[in-house]
Short mmCIF file of C-alpha atoms in Angstrom, two decimals:
data_model
loop_
_atom_site.label_atom_id
_atom_site.label_comp_id
_atom_site.label_asym_id
_atom_site.label_seq_id
_atom_site.Cartn_x
_atom_site.Cartn_y
_atom_site.Cartn_z
CA MET G 10 -40.27 -72.37 23.76
CA GLN G 11 -38.59 -74.69 26.15
CA ALA G 12 -35.33 -74.15 24.33
CA LEU G 13 -35.44 -70.39 24.97
CA GLY G 14 -36.42 -70.93 28.60
CA ILE G 15 -39.65 -69.04 28.46
CA ASP G 16 -41.34 -71.94 30.34
CA VAL G 17 -39.25 -71.56 33.55
CA LEU G 18 -40.74 -68.01 33.90
CA PHE G 19 -44.13 -69.56 34.57
CA LYS G 20 -42.99 -72.35 36.87
CA GLY G 21 -44.27 -72.05 40.36
CA ILE G 22 -44.35 -68.41 41.55
CA ASN G 23 -41.28 -67.33 39.43
CA MET G 24 -43.15 -64.52 37.68
CA GLN G 25 -44.33 -63.16 41.00
CA ARG G 26 -40.81 -63.32 42.29
CA LEU G 27 -39.47 -61.37 39.39
CA LEU G 28 -42.12 -58.70 39.86
CA GLY G 29 -41.38 -58.65 43.51
CA GLY G 30 -37.69 -58.09 42.66
CA LEU G 31 -38.64 -55.27 40.31
CA TRP G 32 -40.68 -53.61 43.06
CA ILE G 33 -37.60 -53.67 45.33
CA SER G 34 -35.49 -52.10 42.64
CA LEU G 35 -38.02 -49.45 42.04
CA ARG G 36 -38.53 -48.85 45.73
CA ILE G 37 -34.86 -48.29 46.33
CA SER G 38 -34.37 -46.06 43.22
CA LEU G 39 -37.51 -43.96 43.47
CA ILE G 40 -36.96 -43.07 47.16
CA ALA G 41 -33.35 -42.30 46.29
CA VAL G 42 -34.54 -40.24 43.28
CA ALA G 43 -36.98 -38.27 45.34
CA PHE G 44 -34.29 -37.44 47.90
CA SER G 45 -31.70 -36.67 45.18
CA ILE G 46 -33.90 -34.22 43.39
CA VAL G 47 -34.81 -32.23 46.57
CA LEU G 48 -31.22 -32.26 47.86
CA GLY G 49 -29.78 -31.83 44.39
CA LEU G 50 -31.84 -28.65 43.79
CA VAL G 51 -30.50 -27.15 47.02
CA VAL G 52 -26.87 -28.19 46.54
CA GLY G 53 -26.96 -27.17 42.85
CA VAL G 54 -28.15 -23.62 43.73
CA LEU G 55 -25.33 -23.35 46.31
CA MET G 56 -22.86 -24.63 43.68
CA ALA G 57 -23.89 -21.98 41.23
CA GLY G 58 -23.48 -19.27 43.95
CA ASP G 59 -20.47 -17.20 44.70
CA ASN G 60 -19.27 -18.53 48.09
CA PRO G 61 -15.79 -19.92 47.49
CA VAL G 62 -15.86 -22.30 50.49
CA ILE G 63 -19.13 -23.94 49.50
CA LYS G 64 -17.85 -24.16 45.98
CA ALA G 65 -14.73 -26.00 47.09
CA VAL G 66 -16.55 -28.34 49.37
CA THR G 67 -19.22 -29.26 46.76
CA ARG G 68 -16.44 -29.73 44.22
CA VAL G 69 -14.74 -32.24 46.34
CA TYR G 70 -18.08 -34.01 46.99
CA LEU G 71 -18.80 -34.20 43.36
CA GLU G 72 -15.36 -35.53 42.49
CA ILE G 73 -15.58 -38.24 45.12
CA VAL G 74 -18.83 -39.43 43.74
CA ARG G 75 -17.47 -39.37 40.20
CA VAL G 76 -14.39 -41.30 41.04
CA MET G 77 -15.69 -43.84 43.60
CA PRO G 78 -17.50 -46.85 42.03
CA GLN G 79 -20.98 -47.17 43.49
CA MET G 80 -20.05 -50.76 44.50
CA VAL G 81 -17.31 -49.42 46.87
CA LEU G 82 -19.76 -46.91 48.29
CA LEU G 83 -22.25 -49.75 48.96
CA PHE G 84 -19.58 -51.76 50.81
CA ILE G 85 -18.39 -48.73 52.82
CA VAL G 86 -21.97 -47.82 53.95
CA PHE G 87 -23.12 -51.41 54.57
CA PHE G 88 -20.05 -53.07 56.10
CA GLY G 89 -17.80 -50.10 56.84
CA THR G 90 -20.26 -48.36 59.07
CA THR G 91 -20.71 -51.51 61.14
CA ARG G 92 -17.00 -51.89 61.55
CA VAL G 93 -16.17 -48.29 62.46
CA PHE G 94 -19.34 -47.02 64.21
CA GLY G 95 -21.21 -50.16 65.05
CA TRP G 96 -24.21 -49.09 63.08
CA ASN G 97 -26.30 -51.99 61.78
CA ILE G 98 -27.89 -50.43 58.64
CA GLU G 99 -30.28 -52.60 56.77
CA ALA G 100 -29.17 -53.44 53.24
CA GLU G 101 -32.08 -51.64 51.59
CA ILE G 102 -31.47 -48.48 53.65
CA ALA G 103 -27.78 -48.70 52.89
CA SER G 104 -28.65 -48.80 49.15
CA ILE G 105 -30.94 -45.88 49.46
CA ILE G 106 -28.25 -43.89 51.20
CA VAL G 107 -25.65 -44.66 48.57
CA PHE G 108 -27.94 -43.99 45.73
CA THR G 109 -29.07 -40.67 47.23
CA PHE G 110 -25.37 -39.66 47.85
CA TRP G 111 -24.67 -40.36 44.31
CA GLY G 112 -27.88 -38.95 42.83
CA THR G 113 -27.67 -35.69 44.75
CA ALA G 114 -24.16 -35.04 43.44
CA GLU G 115 -25.12 -35.59 39.85
CA MET G 116 -28.39 -33.73 40.17
CA ALA G 117 -26.63 -30.80 41.80
CA ASP G 118 -24.21 -30.62 38.90
CA LEU G 119 -27.07 -30.71 36.44
CA VAL G 120 -28.87 -27.86 38.36
CA ARG G 121 -25.65 -25.84 38.42
CA GLY G 122 -25.16 -26.41 34.75
CA ALA G 123 -28.70 -25.43 33.94
CA LEU G 124 -28.54 -22.30 36.05
CA ILE G 125 -25.37 -20.91 34.72
CA SER G 126 -26.50 -21.62 31.19
CA ILE G 127 -29.08 -18.86 31.54
CA PRO G 128 -27.31 -15.82 29.96
CA ARG G 129 -26.42 -12.97 32.19
CA HIS G 130 -28.51 -10.46 30.12
CA GLN G 131 -31.74 -12.23 31.10
CA TYR G 132 -31.16 -11.23 34.76
CA GLU G 133 -30.11 -7.72 33.58
CA SER G 134 -33.09 -7.24 31.30
CA ALA G 135 -35.56 -8.45 33.97
CA ALA G 136 -34.00 -6.06 36.42
CA ALA G 137 -34.17 -3.27 33.91
CA LEU G 138 -37.91 -3.92 33.61
CA GLY G 139 -38.17 -3.23 37.30
CA MET G 140 -38.50 -6.79 38.61
CA GLU G 141 -37.38 -7.61 42.06
CA GLU G 142 -34.96 -10.45 42.73
CA GLY G 143 -37.64 -12.89 43.78
CA GLN G 144 -39.66 -12.02 40.68
CA ILE G 145 -36.64 -12.57 38.38
CA TYR G 146 -36.11 -16.07 39.71
CA ARG G 147 -39.69 -17.01 39.85
CA ARG G 148 -40.78 -15.77 36.37
CA ILE G 149 -37.63 -15.75 34.31
CA ILE G 150 -34.87 -18.01 35.61
CA ILE G 151 -36.55 -20.98 37.32
CA PRO G 152 -38.97 -21.91 34.39
CA GLN G 153 -36.06 -21.87 31.99
CA THR G 154 -33.86 -23.84 34.27
CA LEU G 155 -36.50 -26.54 34.88
CA ARG G 156 -37.03 -27.00 31.23
CA ARG G 157 -33.40 -27.46 30.49
CA LEU G 158 -33.11 -29.82 33.54
CA ILE G 159 -35.83 -32.34 32.45
CA PRO G 160 -34.11 -34.41 29.75
CA LEU G 161 -30.93 -34.47 31.78
CA SER G 162 -32.49 -35.51 35.09
CA ILE G 163 -34.65 -38.25 33.42
CA ASN G 164 -31.42 -39.65 32.05
CA LEU G 165 -30.19 -39.73 35.61
CA VAL G 166 -33.28 -41.34 37.01
CA THR G 167 -33.28 -44.18 34.54
CA ARG G 168 -29.57 -44.75 35.20
CA MET G 169 -30.32 -44.84 38.86
CA ILE G 170 -33.02 -47.48 38.38
CA LYS G 171 -30.73 -49.70 36.36
CA THR G 172 -27.82 -49.36 38.76
CA THR G 173 -29.81 -50.74 41.66
CA SER G 174 -28.67 -54.22 40.44
CA LEU G 175 -25.49 -53.52 42.29
CA ALA G 176 -27.41 -53.86 45.64
CA MET G 177 -27.31 -57.66 45.21
CA MET G 178 -23.70 -57.49 46.40
CA ILE G 179 -25.03 -56.57 49.88
CA GLY G 180 -27.76 -59.12 49.90
CA VAL G 181 -30.69 -57.21 48.38
CA VAL G 182 -32.53 -59.74 46.26
CA GLU G 183 -33.74 -57.39 43.38
CA VAL G 184 -35.02 -58.20 40.01
CA LEU G 185 -31.63 -59.22 38.35
CA LYS G 186 -30.74 -61.42 41.36
CA VAL G 187 -34.06 -63.12 41.19
CA GLY G 188 -33.36 -63.73 37.44
CA GLN G 189 -30.03 -65.28 38.22
CA GLN G 190 -31.62 -67.48 40.92
CA ILE G 191 -34.18 -68.72 38.52
CA ILE G 192 -31.55 -69.49 35.80
CA GLU G 193 -29.31 -71.36 38.22
CA ALA G 194 -32.15 -73.37 39.82
CA ASN G 195 -33.10 -74.64 36.39
CA ARG G 196 -29.59 -75.24 35.07
CA LYS G 197 -30.15 -78.90 34.56
CA SER G 198 -33.72 -79.04 33.31
CA SER G 199 -33.57 -75.99 30.90
CA PRO G 200 -29.84 -75.16 30.25
CA HIS G 201 -30.80 -72.30 27.94
CA ALA G 202 -33.16 -70.55 30.31
CA ALA G 203 -30.77 -67.65 30.54
CA PHE G 204 -32.11 -66.19 27.30
CA GLY G 205 -35.77 -66.23 28.38
CA VAL G 206 -35.07 -64.94 31.82
CA TYR G 207 -32.79 -62.13 30.87
CA ALA G 208 -35.25 -61.16 28.04
CA CYS G 209 -37.90 -60.94 30.69
CA VAL G 210 -35.73 -58.89 32.98
CA PHE G 211 -35.01 -56.62 30.14
CA LEU G 212 -38.75 -56.08 29.47
CA LEU G 213 -39.39 -55.42 33.15
CA TYR G 214 -36.65 -52.65 33.24
CA PHE G 215 -38.16 -51.35 30.03
CA ALA G 216 -41.62 -51.30 31.52
CA ALA G 217 -40.26 -49.35 34.51
CA CYS G 218 -38.19 -46.80 32.57
CA TRP G 219 -40.52 -46.19 29.54
CA PRO G 220 -43.37 -44.38 31.45
CA ILE G 221 -40.66 -42.04 32.92
CA SER G 222 -39.38 -41.20 29.55
CA MET G 223 -42.95 -40.64 28.33
CA PHE G 224 -43.62 -38.35 31.32
CA SER G 225 -40.60 -36.23 30.52
CA ARG G 226 -41.63 -35.84 26.86
CA TYR G 227 -45.02 -34.74 28.01
CA LEU G 228 -43.48 -32.13 30.35
CA GLU G 229 -41.10 -30.92 27.70
CA ARG G 230 -44.00 -30.40 25.24
CA LYS G 231 -46.17 -28.80 27.79
CA TRP G 232 -43.52 -26.31 29.00
CA SER G 233 -42.05 -25.40 25.57
CA MET V 22 3.28 -32.54 27.20
CA ARG V 23 3.66 -30.58 30.36
CA LYS V 24 -0.13 -30.20 30.89
CA ASN V 25 -0.50 -33.97 30.36
CA TRP V 26 2.00 -34.65 33.02
CA ILE V 27 0.34 -32.41 35.54
CA LYS V 28 -2.99 -34.19 34.72
CA LYS V 29 -1.51 -37.52 35.27
CA THR V 30 0.23 -36.66 38.47
CA SER V 31 -2.91 -35.08 40.03
CA ALA V 32 -4.94 -38.10 39.01
CA ALA V 33 -2.49 -40.41 40.70
CA VAL V 34 -2.40 -38.36 43.86
CA LEU V 35 -6.25 -38.30 43.97
CA GLY V 36 -6.25 -41.99 43.37
CA LEU V 37 -3.84 -42.51 46.24
CA ILE V 38 -5.72 -40.35 48.69
CA LEU V 39 -8.96 -42.19 47.87
CA THR V 40 -7.42 -45.63 48.11
CA GLY V 41 -5.90 -44.58 51.44
CA SER V 42 -9.03 -43.35 52.90
CA LEU V 43 -10.80 -46.52 51.65
CA LEU V 44 -8.27 -48.76 53.31
CA ALA V 45 -8.54 -46.80 56.52
CA GLY V 46 -12.32 -47.09 56.33
CA CYS V 47 -12.27 -50.84 55.77
CA GLY V 48 -9.24 -51.84 57.66
CA SER V 49 -9.27 -49.96 60.88
CA GLY V 50 -12.56 -51.38 62.10
CA SER V 51 -12.46 -51.76 65.85
CA GLY V 52 -15.35 -54.17 65.56
CA THR V 53 -17.98 -52.58 67.70
CA ALA V 54 -20.89 -54.00 65.69
CA ALA V 55 -24.30 -53.72 67.14
CA GLN V 56 -25.29 -56.68 69.28
CA GLY V 57 -28.98 -56.07 68.62
CA ALA V 58 -31.26 -53.22 68.25
CA ASP V 59 -32.44 -53.49 71.78
CA GLU V 60 -29.22 -52.02 73.25
CA PRO V 61 -28.99 -48.65 71.70
CA GLN V 62 -27.23 -47.05 74.62
CA ALA V 63 -24.53 -49.72 74.67
CA GLN V 64 -24.14 -49.22 71.02
CA GLU V 65 -23.58 -45.48 71.36
CA THR V 66 -20.95 -45.72 74.00
CA GLU V 67 -19.29 -48.45 72.00
CA ALA V 68 -19.27 -46.20 69.01
CA GLU V 69 -17.75 -43.36 70.94
CA ALA V 70 -15.12 -45.56 72.31
CA ALA V 71 -14.32 -46.91 68.79
CA GLY V 72 -11.71 -44.21 68.17
CA THR V 73 -9.76 -44.66 71.40
CA GLU V 74 -9.91 -48.42 71.06
CA ALA V 75 -8.12 -48.40 67.76
CA ALA V 76 -4.97 -49.84 69.47
CA ASP V 77 -6.89 -52.84 70.60
CA ALA V 78 -8.27 -53.35 67.12
CA ALA V 79 -6.30 -56.33 66.28
CA GLU V 80 -7.44 -58.18 69.38
CA ASN V 81 -10.96 -57.01 69.19
CA GLU V 82 -11.46 -57.10 65.43
CA ASN V 83 -14.60 -59.20 65.33
CA ALA V 84 -16.53 -58.29 68.42
CA GLY V 85 -19.63 -57.96 66.35
CA PHE V 86 -20.90 -61.52 66.86
CA ARG V 87 -23.84 -62.77 68.74
CA THR V 88 -23.18 -65.58 71.17
CA LEU V 89 -25.29 -68.77 71.33
CA GLU V 90 -27.30 -67.38 74.28
CA GLU V 91 -27.99 -64.12 72.44
CA ILE V 92 -29.15 -65.94 69.36
CA GLN V 93 -31.50 -68.17 71.45
CA ALA V 94 -32.70 -65.25 73.36
CA SER V 95 -33.52 -63.34 70.27
CA GLY V 96 -35.40 -66.33 68.88
CA LYS V 97 -33.88 -65.96 65.45
CA ILE V 98 -30.66 -66.98 63.65
CA THR V 99 -29.41 -65.45 60.44
CA ILE V 100 -27.54 -67.75 58.09
CA GLY V 101 -25.74 -66.59 54.93
CA VAL V 102 -26.08 -68.91 51.91
CA PHE V 103 -25.78 -68.74 48.16
CA SER V 104 -29.01 -68.19 46.35
CA ASP V 105 -27.78 -69.09 42.89
CA LYS V 106 -25.42 -72.07 43.35
CA SER V 107 -27.52 -75.17 42.59
CA PRO V 108 -27.43 -77.76 43.98
CA PHE V 109 -25.77 -76.32 47.14
CA GLY V 110 -27.78 -73.21 47.79
CA TYR V 111 -30.43 -71.89 45.51
CA VAL V 112 -34.01 -70.69 45.42
CA ASP V 113 -36.65 -72.96 43.86
CA GLU V 114 -39.58 -71.93 41.76
CA ASN V 115 -41.70 -71.35 44.93
CA GLY V 116 -39.20 -68.91 46.32
CA GLU V 117 -37.95 -71.36 48.94
CA TYR V 118 -34.27 -71.74 49.62
CA GLN V 119 -33.11 -75.28 48.77
CA GLY V 120 -29.89 -77.28 48.50
CA TYR V 121 -27.22 -79.18 50.40
CA ASP V 122 -26.16 -76.18 52.57
CA VAL V 123 -29.73 -75.06 53.07
CA TYR V 124 -30.84 -78.62 54.33
CA PHE V 125 -28.22 -78.32 57.02
CA GLY V 126 -29.17 -74.72 57.79
CA ASN V 127 -32.84 -75.75 58.29
CA ARG V 128 -31.70 -78.42 60.75
CA ILE V 129 -29.53 -75.93 62.72
CA ALA V 130 -32.47 -73.62 63.23
CA GLN V 131 -34.73 -76.47 64.10
CA ASP V 132 -32.30 -77.87 66.72
CA LEU V 133 -31.63 -74.47 68.24
CA GLY V 134 -35.37 -73.95 68.45
CA VAL V 135 -35.17 -70.53 66.73
CA GLU V 136 -36.68 -68.87 63.61
CA LEU V 137 -34.46 -68.79 60.59
CA GLU V 138 -33.59 -66.02 58.18
CA TYR V 139 -31.42 -66.68 55.08
CA VAL V 140 -29.35 -63.93 53.64
CA SER V 141 -28.28 -64.16 50.03
CA THR V 142 -24.52 -63.75 49.93
CA GLU V 143 -21.98 -63.58 47.14
CA ALA V 144 -18.64 -65.42 47.13
CA ALA V 145 -16.81 -62.10 47.55
CA SER V 146 -18.69 -60.78 50.53
CA ARG V 147 -18.87 -63.95 52.77
CA ILE V 148 -16.04 -63.07 55.12
CA GLU V 149 -17.25 -59.48 55.38
CA TYR V 150 -20.65 -60.59 56.49
CA LEU V 151 -19.14 -62.62 59.29
CA GLN V 152 -16.67 -59.96 60.45
CA THR V 153 -19.44 -57.44 60.76
CA GLY V 154 -21.72 -59.76 62.54
CA LYS V 155 -24.46 -59.32 59.91
CA VAL V 156 -24.94 -63.08 59.76
CA ASP V 157 -24.41 -65.66 62.56
CA ILE V 158 -23.24 -68.49 60.33
CA ILE V 159 -22.06 -68.75 56.71
CA LEU V 160 -23.14 -71.93 55.04
CA ALA V 161 -22.25 -70.93 51.56
CA ASN V 162 -20.13 -73.84 50.13
CA PHE V 163 -17.26 -72.28 51.99
CA THR V 164 -13.95 -74.16 51.41
CA VAL V 165 -11.58 -74.23 54.36
CA THR V 166 -8.28 -72.68 53.57
CA PRO V 167 -5.53 -71.47 55.91
CA GLU V 168 -5.91 -67.83 54.69
CA ARG V 169 -9.62 -67.81 55.44
CA ALA V 170 -9.13 -69.60 58.81
CA GLU V 171 -7.30 -66.47 59.84
CA GLU V 172 -10.31 -64.27 59.22
CA VAL V 173 -13.10 -66.54 60.42
CA ASP V 174 -13.58 -69.64 62.56
CA PHE V 175 -14.46 -72.83 60.72
CA ALA V 176 -16.48 -75.59 62.48
CA LEU V 177 -16.14 -79.22 61.58
CA PRO V 178 -16.45 -80.01 57.85
CA TYR V 179 -19.56 -81.49 56.24
CA MET V 180 -18.30 -82.07 52.71
CA ASN V 181 -15.17 -82.92 50.76
CA VAL V 182 -13.89 -81.27 47.73
CA ALA V 183 -10.91 -82.40 45.79
CA LEU V 184 -9.78 -82.56 42.14
CA GLY V 185 -11.28 -85.10 39.75
CA VAL V 186 -10.33 -86.41 36.30
CA VAL V 187 -12.93 -87.41 33.83
CA SER V 188 -12.07 -89.41 30.66
CA HIS V 189 -13.76 -90.99 27.61
CA ASN V 190 -15.34 -94.40 28.23
CA ASP V 191 -13.11 -96.16 25.71
CA ARG V 192 -9.98 -95.24 27.68
CA VAL V 193 -10.74 -94.56 31.29
CA ILE V 194 -7.79 -92.92 33.18
CA THR V 195 -7.91 -94.29 36.73
CA ASP V 196 -4.32 -93.15 37.63
CA LEU V 197 -2.21 -90.22 36.35
CA SER V 198 0.59 -92.72 35.42
CA GLN V 199 -1.59 -93.94 32.55
CA ILE V 200 -1.18 -90.63 30.83
CA THR V 201 1.62 -90.99 28.27
CA ALA V 202 3.90 -88.30 26.78
CA ASP V 203 1.67 -88.07 23.74
CA ASP V 204 -1.45 -87.36 25.63
CA GLN V 205 -2.89 -84.00 26.62
CA VAL V 206 -5.03 -83.22 29.62
CA ILE V 207 -7.54 -80.35 29.52
CA VAL V 208 -7.74 -77.85 32.32
CA ILE V 209 -9.35 -74.49 32.74
CA SER V 210 -6.80 -71.63 33.35
CA GLY V 211 -6.68 -70.30 36.90
CA THR V 212 -8.32 -73.37 38.47
CA THR V 213 -6.78 -75.42 41.34
CA ALA V 214 -6.49 -78.32 38.82
CA GLU V 215 -4.14 -76.34 36.66
CA THR V 216 -2.02 -75.26 39.74
CA TYR V 217 -1.92 -78.77 41.12
CA LEU V 218 -0.89 -80.54 37.85
CA THR V 219 1.69 -77.86 36.89
CA LYS V 220 3.31 -78.31 40.26
CA ASN V 221 3.05 -82.07 40.98
CA ASN V 222 2.95 -83.53 37.54
CA PRO V 223 4.98 -81.24 35.19
CA GLU V 224 5.52 -84.13 32.77
CA ILE V 225 1.86 -84.07 31.82
CA LYS V 226 1.06 -81.89 28.80
CA LEU V 227 -1.74 -79.56 29.64
CA GLN V 228 -4.17 -77.91 27.22
CA LYS V 229 -5.54 -74.73 28.77
CA PHE V 230 -8.89 -73.14 28.15
CA ASP V 231 -10.28 -69.97 29.55
CA THR V 232 -13.89 -70.88 30.11
CA TYR V 233 -15.88 -73.97 31.09
CA ALA V 234 -17.67 -73.95 27.74
CA THR V 235 -14.62 -74.08 25.57
CA ALA V 236 -12.95 -76.74 27.78
CA LYS V 237 -16.11 -78.75 27.55
CA SER V 238 -16.43 -78.60 23.82
CA ALA V 239 -12.73 -79.36 23.34
CA PHE V 240 -12.96 -82.35 25.59
CA GLU V 241 -16.11 -83.55 23.80
CA ASN V 242 -14.31 -83.30 20.40
CA GLY V 243 -11.55 -85.53 21.68
CA THR V 244 -8.77 -82.98 22.06
CA GLY V 245 -7.61 -84.38 25.34
CA VAL V 246 -7.61 -87.85 26.86
CA ALA V 247 -8.84 -86.43 30.14
CA TRP V 248 -10.25 -83.32 31.76
CA ALA V 249 -9.09 -82.29 35.27
CA ASN V 250 -11.28 -80.03 37.34
CA ASP V 251 -13.01 -79.77 40.75
CA ASN V 252 -14.44 -83.23 41.39
CA THR V 253 -17.96 -81.89 41.87
CA GLU V 254 -17.74 -80.35 38.33
CA VAL V 255 -16.34 -83.42 36.58
CA ILE V 256 -18.84 -85.71 38.43
CA ALA V 257 -21.72 -83.52 37.28
CA PHE V 258 -20.39 -83.48 33.82
CA ALA V 259 -20.11 -87.26 33.59
CA ALA V 260 -23.59 -87.61 35.08
CA GLU V 261 -25.16 -85.18 32.53
CA ASN V 262 -23.30 -86.45 29.47
CA GLU V 263 -23.27 -90.00 28.04
CA GLY V 264 -19.88 -91.77 27.33
CA TYR V 265 -17.68 -90.36 30.07
CA THR V 266 -16.35 -91.78 33.34
CA VAL V 267 -14.76 -90.15 36.26
CA GLY V 268 -11.76 -92.44 36.66
CA ILE V 269 -10.18 -90.43 39.45
CA ASP V 270 -12.63 -88.83 41.81
CA SER V 271 -10.31 -87.52 44.49
CA LEU V 272 -6.92 -86.11 43.51
CA GLY V 273 -4.60 -83.78 45.33
CA SER V 274 -4.93 -82.34 48.78
CA ALA V 275 -8.53 -82.91 49.82
CA ASP V 276 -10.12 -79.76 50.85
CA THR V 277 -13.24 -79.58 52.99
CA ILE V 278 -16.35 -77.37 53.17
CA ALA V 279 -17.44 -76.29 56.58
CA PRO V 280 -19.70 -73.82 58.31
CA ALA V 281 -17.90 -70.64 59.38
CA VAL V 282 -18.73 -68.28 62.35
CA THR V 283 -17.27 -64.91 63.30
CA LYS V 284 -13.76 -65.27 64.70
CA GLY V 285 -13.88 -65.75 68.44
CA ASN V 286 -17.56 -66.77 68.60
CA GLU V 287 -16.69 -69.86 70.65
CA THR V 288 -20.16 -70.67 72.10
CA LEU V 289 -21.64 -70.90 68.69
CA LEU V 290 -18.66 -72.69 67.20
CA ASN V 291 -18.73 -75.32 70.02
CA TRP V 292 -22.44 -75.78 69.59
CA LEU V 293 -21.95 -76.33 65.83
CA ASN V 294 -19.23 -78.85 66.32
CA GLU V 295 -21.24 -80.85 68.87
CA GLU V 296 -24.20 -80.66 66.49
CA ILE V 297 -22.17 -81.98 63.57
CA VAL V 298 -20.87 -84.84 65.64
CA LYS V 299 -24.32 -85.62 66.91
CA LEU V 300 -25.80 -85.51 63.46
CA GLY V 301 -23.17 -88.08 62.33
CA GLU V 302 -24.92 -90.67 64.55
CA GLU V 303 -28.08 -90.47 62.52
CA LYS V 304 -26.20 -90.17 59.15
CA PHE V 305 -27.69 -86.71 58.62
CA PHE V 306 -25.32 -85.66 55.78
CA HIS V 307 -25.97 -88.91 53.92
CA ALA V 308 -29.63 -88.10 54.01
CA ASP V 309 -28.79 -84.63 53.02
CA TYR V 310 -26.91 -85.90 50.06
CA GLU V 311 -29.64 -88.20 49.07
CA ALA V 312 -32.17 -85.34 49.26
CA THR V 313 -30.24 -82.65 47.43
CA LEU V 314 -27.15 -83.87 45.55
CA VAL V 315 -28.05 -87.37 44.25
CA ASP V 316 -29.78 -85.95 41.23
CA THR V 317 -26.62 -84.14 40.10
CA TYR V 318 -23.92 -86.48 41.19
CA GLY V 319 -25.49 -89.94 41.40
CA PRO V 320 -25.39 -92.38 44.28
CA GLU V 321 -21.86 -93.64 43.65
CA PHE V 322 -20.11 -90.45 44.86
CA GLU V 323 -21.86 -90.26 48.10
CA GLU V 324 -18.92 -91.50 50.15
CA THR V 325 -16.53 -89.38 48.22
CA LEU V 326 -18.28 -86.16 48.87
CA VAL V 327 -20.00 -86.45 52.19
CA VAL V 328 -18.21 -85.90 55.45
CA GLU V 329 -20.19 -87.36 58.35
CA GLY V 330 -19.78 -86.19 61.91
CA GLY V 331 -16.86 -83.93 60.88
CA GLY V 332 -15.00 -87.30 60.75
CA GLN V 333 -12.26 -86.67 58.23
CA ALA V 334 -11.06 -83.53 60.05
CA ALA V 335 -9.18 -85.79 62.49
CA ALA V 336 -7.75 -88.03 59.77
CA PRO V 337 -4.32 -87.04 58.39
CA ALA V 338 -4.64 -85.02 55.25
CA GLN V 339 -4.01 -87.04 52.24
CA ASN V 340 -1.60 -85.93 49.63
#
């Protein structure tokens, strides 16, 4: 066991520190996810609309998010805002802002995709049955859109949880950083601790993402 | 073909625009960083003025620091350290920061009579942290270089780094002249050891490896007569592995490691310099070495690595 570095996980309060790091990762990503879903729904509906100005603006927004690495966004929000505006944003808040900015764009694109994938004739058939616009959306369009959205957005959520590891670059000590600290602190006494520690970090990420996947399956089955 | 060309051009243009805006975002900072959360109004006016002050930017680039008085008044100092570079700055199994840099950091806070907060920094973001005033001091094994000295202010040094050469016990190389034309010296590509030997001793045949691990196994298998690297690395290697001796422990231009503060933060810089000189009287950094580094480097390299009282800064640089 020592060769694999499992023992270092139980030295001192190392396990607690890893769990604390996981909590920080989850706190950042879940708050960002909550904002992203709400904002993404709004922006996505706007994107699917007909207004050419809104379409152009959201298009530019989406492309910026796609092209810009999240790490660059983190540096801009954390260091750049201090330089240019003098704002002193806390590292965790800066991470939440960046992940929300990113998540909203991707979520909005998913919403737009799901909305326009509903065939035109569904709107027309509903109208022919005498439904009003509100009714059409509530009873026909939104339920189908949500069902199509679920697998896609779960994908996004788990991706956001995993990408929080980038926040270590601006000083947030999240689960992966704690793992690296443990490996390095034991470099002499257990040179192969990397295996055990990274395996543990993997299991922690898995434990965080698996319930979300299960929940999405449950929803898919329930709504099908 | 034509379509492809259009795609490439538009991609290039988009890339250029983004890089441009990025550079503008990062480079044009007029340094009006917050001086503390208790001055919201001052911050706002500063932020408003930021645009018009762009011309003064060069002069005013690092206005975001806290002076010595402000740190003492706030009752808390923020120090940026490594959290995963044992034995200089790391976190132990109880979640406490430890190491040579941290030992010094603890003393700084104690002598200032303020609370201490460590921020975990990465090598790439150390200068940025100082320039935005997000930490008061960087104590992250920061090697003094002329390029860095233009971006931040270094205090007096507290440690030496130089190159070292480790060799097998049966033929210890204590001088580079002992290396014959048939011998090969192992270096890791891209390190200062490679640059130094290529430039100053072109007659020595180098065997280059990309990673620490491959260089190490090649050296252990007798591929080279010696291995040149940062002296801290070769000393640690010889201490951890039987049968090797560091014949040359200080080669080339000796660099130093020093605390850094935001450029222009004179009150804090002066206090740090006085503190380092004062600590020299009680041999503080020797005690630091004995508490944190002796396990890795052994007692015989104490004098090579430790700089006491900022002492060697005044001595002429050795070549």
